[in-house]
Amino acid sequence: MNRATEYLKSLDHPEQAEMGPLVDRVIQDAIDAGSSDIHIEPWDSSLVVRIRLNGVLQELVHLPLELSEKLSGRLKVMANLISYETDRPQEGHAQLDTSSGGVELRMSFFPVVRGSLQGSVLRGEKMVIRIFDPNKRSFNLDELGFEADTLISLKQLLARPSGMILLTGPTGSGKTTAIYAALTHLAQQHGSSISISTVEDPVEYNLPMISQAQIHHAKDFTYPVALRSLMRQDPQVIMVGEIRDAETANIAVQAGLTGHLVISTIHSSSTAGVFARMINMNIEPFLLASSVIGVLGLRLIRTNCPSCAMPYQPEAGYLKLIPEHRLDEASLRQGGGCEHCLMTGFGGRVSVTELLEVDEVVREAILEKLPTRKLQEVAVGQGMRTLWRAGLERVLNGQTPLEEIIRSIPCDH
Ligand SMILES: [Zn+2]
């Protein structure tokens, strides 16, 4: 039983729970489970507390609805927010000492309504706490679970003196962790002989030996402003948190062409699609083709729980997605659910990657402004293993069920 439930059970009247001990227990439960986020929201008859485990929400405890306001008040006091204000969104952060060390909490409060049986409107708040545990994070490229060939090629790209490396993938696909690991790798390779600077929104972790700047929109410290002035700081490696406008794209491309290694993320549905996205931001194809040296596509997939994974047979419709000649040697496995994985069948997460390296042939294709689909074909012809194929390999060797990659990776045929 988790600590929050134990605490509630120890009380004669759960609605009289003390907020200090309750909040401490909920957060400690989340940290113990290895969770990144806590969601607290009013449902019909209770205030549900859920934690995100391996990317999926799980119920932790149900609290009496009466505690809603007291709990939000307590959290807001911790984050130095206005505790009596419940009808507008608020955001803040707090430090908390736990038994395993200090953690940073980012809190967000959002007013919600819920109609009651009598027709009156109940107001409440949805509260989300994101946990940043510096003791738990390691930014080691070798430990992200990247495929061996991706790892070798990525390290070769990072060894180049100039050019742009772009990462792409949906929110929660591990882009930030991968970028921090890449910067840590560079810092370790070069020691104090290299100058590495970042511009981020926000800075999530402080990395040793790296200058990190945080965007501040209210003070007009935007990506373009920060990047332009950063160029006068003689950096060799520049990390840009995200390219989302033409001006930032333009400065970043120029930096990659003028002797800097630029690493950034960009939103796109595929690695090949990154080029069309940049061309839509008014970047000339010839600049793009000379500046970008690689695009890394990322997804995080859940892996089978080692305690309960067993052979299984996916349903026939899904099974067709596996090439017939691979089925004989395949070891298809799925977790059945046990106490170690809270009955989810999953035990952890691992990265699946697709690395589009820009060689002569791909460069020609970019110059010709080939449509994304065609550009992808050219890259595959040059040896790129797609996300789907990388995911399929993980299915064939029993790391994850077929359904998991169908859920998280676009099928490419
Ligand atoms: Zn299990």
JSON list of N, CA and C in Angstrom, two decimals, residues 133-163:
[
{"chain": "A", "resi": 133, "resn": "ASP", "atom": "N", "xyz": [13.73, 15.46, -10.51]},
{"chain": "A", "resi": 133, "resn": "ASP", "atom": "CA", "xyz": [14.57, 14.87, -9.48]},
{"chain": "A", "resi": 133, "resn": "ASP", "atom": "C", "xyz": [16.01, 14.80, -9.99]},
{"chain": "A", "resi": 134, "resn": "PRO", "atom": "N", "xyz": [16.85, 15.78, -9.60]},
{"chain": "A", "resi": 134, "resn": "PRO", "atom": "CA", "xyz": [18.21, 15.82, -10.15]},
{"chain": "A", "resi": 134, "resn": "PRO", "atom": "C", "xyz": [19.03, 14.60, -9.77]},
{"chain": "A", "resi": 135, "resn": "ASN", "atom": "N", "xyz": [18.65, 13.92, -8.67]},
{"chain": "A", "resi": 135, "resn": "ASN", "atom": "CA", "xyz": [19.42, 12.75, -8.23]},
{"chain": "A", "resi": 135, "resn": "ASN", "atom": "C", "xyz": [19.19, 11.55, -9.15]},
{"chain": "A", "resi": 136, "resn": "LYS", "atom": "N", "xyz": [18.07, 11.58, -9.83]},
{"chain": "A", "resi": 136, "resn": "LYS", "atom": "CA", "xyz": [17.67, 10.41, -10.63]},
{"chain": "A", "resi": 136, "resn": "LYS", "atom": "C", "xyz": [18.12, 10.50, -12.08]},
{"chain": "A", "resi": 137, "resn": "ARG", "atom": "N", "xyz": [18.42, 11.74, -12.54]},
{"chain": "A", "resi": 137, "resn": "ARG", "atom": "CA", "xyz": [18.67, 11.90, -13.95]},
{"chain": "A", "resi": 137, "resn": "ARG", "atom": "C", "xyz": [20.13, 11.69, -14.27]},
{"chain": "A", "resi": 138, "resn": "SER", "atom": "N", "xyz": [20.41, 10.87, -15.29]},
{"chain": "A", "resi": 138, "resn": "SER", "atom": "CA", "xyz": [21.77, 10.82, -15.79]},
{"chain": "A", "resi": 138, "resn": "SER", "atom": "C", "xyz": [21.69, 11.10, -17.28]},
{"chain": "A", "resi": 139, "resn": "PHE", "atom": "N", "xyz": [22.60, 11.92, -17.75]},
{"chain": "A", "resi": 139, "resn": "PHE", "atom": "CA", "xyz": [22.56, 12.28, -19.15]},
{"chain": "A", "resi": 139, "resn": "PHE", "atom": "C", "xyz": [23.71, 11.59, -19.87]},
{"chain": "A", "resi": 140, "resn": "ASN", "atom": "N", "xyz": [23.56, 10.28, -20.02]},
{"chain": "A", "resi": 140, "resn": "ASN", "atom": "CA", "xyz": [24.60, 9.48, -20.64]},
{"chain": "A", "resi": 140, "resn": "ASN", "atom": "C", "xyz": [24.04, 8.89, -21.94]},
{"chain": "A", "resi": 141, "resn": "LEU", "atom": "N", "xyz": [24.66, 9.29, -23.05]},
{"chain": "A", "resi": 141, "resn": "LEU", "atom": "CA", "xyz": [24.18, 8.82, -24.36]},
{"chain": "A", "resi": 141, "resn": "LEU", "atom": "C", "xyz": [24.10, 7.29, -24.42]},
{"chain": "A", "resi": 142, "resn": "ASP", "atom": "N", "xyz": [25.05, 6.63, -23.76]},
{"chain": "A", "resi": 142, "resn": "ASP", "atom": "CA", "xyz": [25.10, 5.17, -23.84]},
{"chain": "A", "resi": 142, "resn": "ASP", "atom": "C", "xyz": [23.97, 4.50, -23.06]},
{"chain": "A", "resi": 143, "resn": "GLU", "atom": "N", "xyz": [23.26, 5.28, -22.22]},
{"chain": "A", "resi": 143, "resn": "GLU", "atom": "CA", "xyz": [22.23, 4.66, -21.38]},
{"chain": "A", "resi": 143, "resn": "GLU", "atom": "C", "xyz": [20.81, 4.98, -21.82]},
{"chain": "A", "resi": 144, "resn": "LEU", "atom": "N", "xyz": [20.66, 5.58, -23.00]},
{"chain": "A", "resi": 144, "resn": "LEU", "atom": "CA", "xyz": [19.32, 5.96, -23.44]},
{"chain": "A", "resi": 144, "resn": "LEU", "atom": "C", "xyz": [18.62, 4.82, -24.15]},
{"chain": "A", "resi": 145, "resn": "GLY", "atom": "N", "xyz": [19.36, 3.72, -24.41]},
{"chain": "A", "resi": 145, "resn": "GLY", "atom": "CA", "xyz": [18.75, 2.59, -25.11]},
{"chain": "A", "resi": 145, "resn": "GLY", "atom": "C", "xyz": [18.73, 2.77, -26.61]},
{"chain": "A", "resi": 146, "resn": "PHE", "atom": "N", "xyz": [19.52, 3.74, -27.14]},
{"chain": "A", "resi": 146, "resn": "PHE", "atom": "CA", "xyz": [19.58, 3.92, -28.60]},
{"chain": "A", "resi": 146, "resn": "PHE", "atom": "C", "xyz": [20.12, 2.65, -29.25]},
{"chain": "A", "resi": 147, "resn": "GLU", "atom": "N", "xyz": [19.69, 2.37, -30.47]},
{"chain": "A", "resi": 147, "resn": "GLU", "atom": "CA", "xyz": [20.24, 1.27, -31.25]},
{"chain": "A", "resi": 147, "resn": "GLU", "atom": "C", "xyz": [21.73, 1.53, -31.45]},
{"chain": "A", "resi": 148, "resn": "ALA", "atom": "N", "xyz": [22.54, 0.46, -31.49]},
{"chain": "A", "resi": 148, "resn": "ALA", "atom": "CA", "xyz": [24.00, 0.61, -31.53]},
{"chain": "A", "resi": 148, "resn": "ALA", "atom": "C", "xyz": [24.46, 1.43, -32.72]},
{"chain": "A", "resi": 149, "resn": "ASP", "atom": "N", "xyz": [23.85, 1.19, -33.90]},
{"chain": "A", "resi": 149, "resn": "ASP", "atom": "CA", "xyz": [24.31, 1.94, -35.09]},
{"chain": "A", "resi": 149, "resn": "ASP", "atom": "C", "xyz": [23.96, 3.43, -34.98]},
{"chain": "A", "resi": 150, "resn": "THR", "atom": "N", "xyz": [22.80, 3.74, -34.41]},
{"chain": "A", "resi": 150, "resn": "THR", "atom": "CA", "xyz": [22.43, 5.14, -34.21]},
{"chain": "A", "resi": 150, "resn": "THR", "atom": "C", "xyz": [23.45, 5.83, -33.30]},
{"chain": "A", "resi": 151, "resn": "LEU", "atom": "N", "xyz": [23.82, 5.11, -32.24]},
{"chain": "A", "resi": 151, "resn": "LEU", "atom": "CA", "xyz": [24.74, 5.69, -31.26]},
{"chain": "A", "resi": 151, "resn": "LEU", "atom": "C", "xyz": [26.09, 6.03, -31.91]},
{"chain": "A", "resi": 152, "resn": "ILE", "atom": "N", "xyz": [26.61, 5.09, -32.71]},
{"chain": "A", "resi": 152, "resn": "ILE", "atom": "CA", "xyz": [27.91, 5.32, -33.36]},
{"chain": "A", "resi": 152, "resn": "ILE", "atom": "C", "xyz": [27.81, 6.51, -34.33]},
{"chain": "A", "resi": 153, "resn": "SER", "atom": "N", "xyz": [26.77, 6.51, -35.16]},
{"chain": "A", "resi": 153, "resn": "SER", "atom": "CA", "xyz": [26.64, 7.59, -36.14]},
{"chain": "A", "resi": 153, "resn": "SER", "atom": "C", "xyz": [26.42, 8.94, -35.47]},
{"chain": "A", "resi": 154, "resn": "LEU", "atom": "N", "xyz": [25.61, 8.95, -34.39]},
{"chain": "A", "resi": 154, "resn": "LEU", "atom": "CA", "xyz": [25.35, 10.21, -33.69]},
{"chain": "A", "resi": 154, "resn": "LEU", "atom": "C", "xyz": [26.64, 10.76, -33.09]},
{"chain": "A", "resi": 155, "resn": "LYS", "atom": "N", "xyz": [27.45, 9.89, -32.52]},
{"chain": "A", "resi": 155, "resn": "LYS", "atom": "CA", "xyz": [28.72, 10.36, -31.94]},
{"chain": "A", "resi": 155, "resn": "LYS", "atom": "C", "xyz": [29.64, 10.90, -33.04]},
{"chain": "A", "resi": 156, "resn": "GLN", "atom": "N", "xyz": [29.57, 10.29, -34.23]},
{"chain": "A", "resi": 156, "resn": "GLN", "atom": "CA", "xyz": [30.38, 10.81, -35.33]},
{"chain": "A", "resi": 156, "resn": "GLN", "atom": "C", "xyz": [29.90, 12.20, -35.74]},
{"chain": "A", "resi": 157, "resn": "LEU", "atom": "N", "xyz": [28.58, 12.39, -35.77]},
{"chain": "A", "resi": 157, "resn": "LEU", "atom": "CA", "xyz": [28.04, 13.71, -36.11]},
{"chain": "A", "resi": 157, "resn": "LEU", "atom": "C", "xyz": [28.46, 14.74, -35.06]},
{"chain": "A", "resi": 158, "resn": "LEU", "atom": "N", "xyz": [28.43, 14.33, -33.79]},
{"chain": "A", "resi": 158, "resn": "LEU", "atom": "CA", "xyz": [28.79, 15.26, -32.71]},
{"chain": "A", "resi": 158, "resn": "LEU", "atom": "C", "xyz": [30.27, 15.61, -32.75]},
{"chain": "A", "resi": 159, "resn": "ALA", "atom": "N", "xyz": [31.07, 14.77, -33.40]},
{"chain": "A", "resi": 159, "resn": "ALA", "atom": "CA", "xyz": [32.51, 15.04, -33.48]},
{"chain": "A", "resi": 159, "resn": "ALA", "atom": "C", "xyz": [32.84, 16.06, -34.57]},
{"chain": "A", "resi": 160, "resn": "ARG", "atom": "N", "xyz": [31.84, 16.39, -35.42]},
{"chain": "A", "resi": 160, "resn": "ARG", "atom": "CA", "xyz": [32.08, 17.37, -36.49]},
{"chain": "A", "resi": 160, "resn": "ARG", "atom": "C", "xyz": [32.23, 18.77, -35.88]},
{"chain": "A", "resi": 161, "resn": "PRO", "atom": "N", "xyz": [33.05, 19.61, -36.52]},
{"chain": "A", "resi": 161, "resn": "PRO", "atom": "CA", "xyz": [33.26, 20.96, -35.98]},
{"chain": "A", "resi": 161, "resn": "PRO", "atom": "C", "xyz": [32.09, 21.88, -36.25]},
{"chain": "A", "resi": 162, "resn": "SER", "atom": "N", "xyz": [31.29, 21.60, -37.30]},
{"chain": "A", "resi": 162, "resn": "SER", "atom": "CA", "xyz": [30.19, 22.53, -37.60]},
{"chain": "A", "resi": 162, "resn": "SER", "atom": "C", "xyz": [29.05, 21.79, -38.26]},
{"chain": "A", "resi": 163, "resn": "GLY", "atom": "N", "xyz": [27.92, 22.49, -38.35]},
{"chain": "A", "resi": 163, "resn": "GLY", "atom": "CA", "xyz": [26.72, 21.91, -38.94]},
{"chain": "A", "resi": 163, "resn": "GLY", "atom": "C", "xyz": [25.61, 21.82, -37.92]}
]
